[in-house]
Coordinates of N, CA and C in Angstrom, one line a residue:
M1 N 5.4 -3.1 11.1 CA 4.0 -2.6 10.8 C 3.0 -3.2 11.7
K2 N 3.1 -4.5 11.9 CA 2.1 -5.2 12.7 C 2.2 -4.8 14.1
E3 N 3.4 -4.4 14.6 CA 3.5 -3.9 16.0 C 3.0 -2.5 16.2
I4 N 3.0 -1.7 15.1 CA 2.6 -0.3 15.2 C 1.0 -0.3 15.3
F5 N 0.4 -1.1 14.4 CA -1.1 -1.1 14.3 C -1.5 -2.6 14.6
P6 N -1.5 -3.0 15.8 CA -1.9 -4.4 16.1 C -3.3 -4.8 15.6
E7 N -4.2 -3.8 15.4 CA -5.5 -4.1 15.0 C -5.5 -4.5 13.5
L8 N -4.4 -4.2 12.8 CA -4.3 -4.5 11.4 C -3.7 -5.9 11.2
S9 N -3.2 -6.5 12.2 CA -2.5 -7.8 12.0 C -3.3 -8.8 11.3
P10 N -4.6 -8.9 11.6 CA -5.4 -9.9 10.8 C -5.5 -9.7 9.3
Y11 N -5.2 -8.5 8.9 CA -5.3 -8.1 7.5 C -4.0 -8.1 6.8
I12 N -2.9 -8.2 7.5 CA -1.6 -8.2 6.9 C -0.9 -9.5 6.9
D13 N -0.6 -10.0 5.7 CA 0.1 -11.3 5.6 C 1.6 -11.1 5.6
D14 N 2.1 -10.1 4.8 CA 3.5 -9.8 4.6 C 3.7 -8.3 4.4
V15 N 4.9 -7.9 4.7 CA 5.3 -6.5 4.4 C 6.6 -6.5 3.6
F16 N 6.7 -5.7 2.6 CA 7.8 -5.6 1.7 C 8.4 -4.2 1.6
G17 N 9.7 -4.1 1.4 CA 10.3 -2.8 1.3 C 11.5 -2.9 0.4
R18 N 12.2 -1.8 0.3 CA 13.5 -1.8 -0.5 C 14.4 -2.9 0.0
D19 N 15.2 -3.4 -0.9 CA 16.2 -4.4 -0.5 C 17.6 -3.8 -0.1
D20 N 18.4 -4.6 0.6 CA 19.7 -4.1 1.0 C 20.7 -4.0 -0.2
E21 N 20.4 -4.8 -1.2 CA 21.3 -4.8 -2.4 C 21.2 -3.6 -3.3
G22 N 20.1 -2.9 -3.2 CA 19.8 -1.8 -4.1 C 19.3 -2.2 -5.4
L23 N 18.7 -3.3 -5.5 CA 18.1 -3.8 -6.8 C 16.7 -3.3 -7.0
L24 N 16.0 -2.9 -6.0 CA 14.6 -2.5 -6.1 C 14.6 -0.9 -6.0
H25 N 14.5 -0.3 -7.1 CA 14.6 1.2 -7.2 C 13.3 1.9 -7.0
T26 N 12.2 1.4 -7.5 CA 11.0 2.1 -7.4 C 10.0 1.3 -6.6
K27 N 8.9 2.0 -6.2 CA 7.8 1.3 -5.5 C 7.3 0.2 -6.3
A28 N 7.1 0.4 -7.6 CA 6.7 -0.7 -8.5 C 7.6 -1.9 -8.4
D29 N 8.9 -1.7 -8.3 CA 9.9 -2.8 -8.2 C 9.6 -3.5 -6.9
V30 N 9.4 -2.8 -5.8 CA 9.1 -3.4 -4.5 C 7.8 -4.3 -4.6
I31 N 6.8 -3.7 -5.2 CA 5.5 -4.4 -5.3 C 5.6 -5.6 -6.1
N32 N 6.2 -5.5 -7.3 CA 6.4 -6.6 -8.2 C 7.2 -7.7 -7.5
D33 N 8.3 -7.4 -6.8 CA 9.1 -8.3 -6.0 C 8.2 -9.1 -5.0
G34 N 7.4 -8.4 -4.3 CA 6.5 -9.0 -3.3 C 5.5 -9.9 -3.9
L35 N 4.9 -9.5 -5.1 CA 4.0 -10.4 -5.8 C 4.7 -11.6 -6.3
K36 N 5.9 -11.5 -6.7 CA 6.6 -12.6 -7.2 C 7.0 -13.6 -6.1
Q37 N 7.5 -13.0 -5.0 CA 7.8 -13.9 -3.8 C 6.6 -14.7 -3.3
L38 N 5.5 -14.0 -3.3 CA 4.2 -14.7 -2.8 C 3.5 -15.5 -3.9
Q39 N 4.0 -15.4 -5.1 CA 3.5 -16.2 -6.2 C 2.0 -15.8 -6.5
I40 N 1.7 -14.5 -6.4 CA 0.4 -14.0 -6.6 C 0.2 -13.6 -8.1
T41 N -0.8 -14.2 -8.7 CA -1.1 -13.9 -10.1 C -2.5 -13.2 -10.2
N42 N -3.4 -13.4 -9.2 CA -4.7 -12.7 -9.2 C -4.5 -11.4 -8.5
L43 N -4.3 -10.3 -9.3 CA -4.1 -9.0 -8.7 C -5.3 -8.4 -8.0
H44 N -6.5 -9.0 -8.2 CA -7.7 -8.5 -7.6 C -7.7 -8.9 -6.1
E45 N -6.8 -9.7 -5.7 CA -6.7 -10.1 -4.3 C -5.8 -9.2 -3.5
V46 N -5.2 -8.2 -4.1 CA -4.2 -7.3 -3.5 C -4.7 -5.9 -3.4
L47 N -4.5 -5.2 -2.3 CA -4.7 -3.8 -2.1 C -3.5 -3.2 -1.6
M48 N -3.0 -2.2 -2.3 CA -1.8 -1.4 -1.9 C -2.3 -0.3 -1.0
I49 N -1.8 -0.2 0.2 CA -2.2 0.9 1.1 C -0.9 1.7 1.3
G50 N -1.1 3.0 1.1 CA 0.1 3.9 1.2 C -0.3 5.3 1.6
D51 N 0.7 6.1 2.1 CA 0.5 7.4 2.5 C 1.2 8.5 1.6
R52 N 1.8 8.0 0.5 CA 2.4 9.0 -0.4 C 2.1 8.6 -1.8
R53 N 2.3 9.5 -2.7 CA 1.9 9.3 -4.1 C 2.7 8.1 -4.7
F54 N 3.9 7.9 -4.3 CA 4.8 6.9 -4.8 C 4.1 5.5 -4.6
D55 N 3.4 5.3 -3.5 CA 2.7 4.1 -3.2 C 1.6 3.9 -4.2
I56 N 0.8 4.9 -4.4 CA -0.3 4.9 -5.3 C 0.1 4.7 -6.7
E57 N 1.1 5.4 -7.1 CA 1.6 5.3 -8.5 C 2.2 3.9 -8.7
G58 N 2.9 3.4 -7.8 CA 3.5 2.0 -7.9 C 2.4 1.0 -8.0
A59 N 1.3 1.2 -7.3 CA 0.2 0.2 -7.4 C -0.4 0.3 -8.8
K60 N -0.5 1.5 -9.3 CA -1.1 1.6 -10.7 C -0.2 1.0 -11.7
V61 N 1.1 1.2 -11.6 CA 2.0 0.5 -12.6 C 1.9 -1.0 -12.6
C62 N 1.6 -1.5 -11.4 CA 1.5 -3.0 -11.2 C 0.1 -3.5 -11.4
G63 N -0.9 -2.7 -11.7 CA -2.2 -3.1 -11.9 C -3.0 -3.4 -10.7
L64 N -2.7 -2.8 -9.5 CA -3.3 -3.0 -8.3 C -4.3 -1.9 -7.9
D65 N -5.3 -2.2 -7.2 CA -6.1 -1.2 -6.5 C -5.3 -0.6 -5.4
S66 N -5.6 0.7 -5.1 CA -4.8 1.4 -4.1 C -5.7 2.2 -3.1
M67 N -5.2 2.3 -1.9 CA -5.9 3.1 -0.9 C -4.9 4.1 -0.3
G68 N -5.2 5.3 -0.5 CA -4.4 6.4 0.1 C -4.9 6.7 1.5
V69 N -4.0 6.8 2.5 CA -4.4 7.1 3.8 C -3.8 8.5 4.2
L70 N -4.7 9.3 4.9 CA -4.3 10.7 5.2 C -3.8 10.8 6.6
F71 N -3.5 9.7 7.2 CA -2.9 9.8 8.6 C -1.4 9.5 8.6
G72 N -0.8 9.7 7.4 CA 0.6 9.5 7.2 C 1.2 10.9 6.8
Y73 N 2.0 10.8 5.7 CA 2.7 12.0 5.2 C 2.0 12.7 4.1
G74 N 1.2 12.0 3.3 CA 0.6 12.7 2.2 C -0.7 13.4 2.6
D75 N -1.3 14.1 1.6 CA -2.6 14.8 1.8 C -3.6 14.4 0.7
R76 N -4.8 14.9 0.9 CA -5.8 14.5 -0.1 C -5.5 14.9 -1.5
P77 N -5.0 16.1 -1.8 CA -4.7 16.4 -3.2 C -3.6 15.5 -3.8
E78 N -2.7 15.1 -3.0 CA -1.6 14.2 -3.5 C -2.2 12.8 -3.8
M79 N -3.1 12.3 -2.9 CA -3.7 11.0 -3.2 C -4.7 11.1 -4.4
E80 N -5.4 12.2 -4.5 CA -6.3 12.3 -5.7 C -5.6 12.4 -7.0
Q81 N -4.5 13.2 -7.0 CA -3.7 13.4 -8.2 C -3.0 12.1 -8.6
A82 N -2.6 11.3 -7.6 CA -2.0 10.0 -7.9 C -3.0 9.0 -8.4
G83 N -4.3 9.2 -8.1 CA -5.3 8.3 -8.6 C -5.7 7.2 -7.7
A84 N -5.6 7.4 -6.4 CA -6.0 6.4 -5.4 C -7.4 6.0 -5.6
D85 N -7.7 4.7 -5.5 CA -9.0 4.2 -5.7 C -9.9 4.5 -4.5
Y86 N -9.3 4.5 -3.3 CA -9.9 4.8 -2.1 C -9.0 5.8 -1.3
I87 N -9.7 6.7 -0.6 CA -8.9 7.6 0.3 C -9.6 7.6 1.7
C88 N -8.8 7.3 2.7 CA -9.3 7.2 4.1 C -8.6 8.3 4.9
E89 N -9.4 9.0 5.7 CA -8.9 10.1 6.6 C -8.5 9.5 7.9
S90 N -8.9 8.4 8.3 CA -8.6 7.8 9.6 C -8.3 6.3 9.6
Y91 N -7.7 5.9 10.6 CA -7.4 4.5 10.8 C -8.7 3.7 10.8
D92 N -9.7 4.2 11.6 CA -11.0 3.5 11.7 C -11.7 3.5 10.3
E93 N -11.6 4.5 9.5 CA -12.2 4.5 8.2 C -11.6 3.4 7.3
M94 N -10.3 3.3 7.4 CA -9.5 2.3 6.7 C -10.0 0.9 7.0
L95 N -10.2 0.7 8.3 CA -10.7 -0.6 8.8 C -12.1 -0.9 8.3
Q96 N -12.9 0.1 8.1 CA -14.2 -0.2 7.5 C -14.1 -0.7 6.1
Y97 N -13.2 -0.2 5.3 CA -13.0 -0.7 3.9 C -12.5 -2.2 3.9
L98 N -11.6 -2.5 4.9 CA -11.0 -3.8 4.9 C -12.1 -4.8 5.4

């Protein structure tokens, strides 16, 4: 991710995804695993950024704020229905929030 959007590098500390063992089944599982690995207890310090409803829904399950981005695979109705706290149409708009 850092290589794809080098301008984001200052804002990204870690990137997490599904595991090779198949133990993390949902986006919430991935998020909770990342929070545990980083020993994060203050959820107000975390913002989940995603381009699909699964990202936003996972954030909600975990008690995180979420940002839906429209320059990926999802669209505005999907982000709104999922309950994204913020919705950004462009990379530059996302950087303004950060």
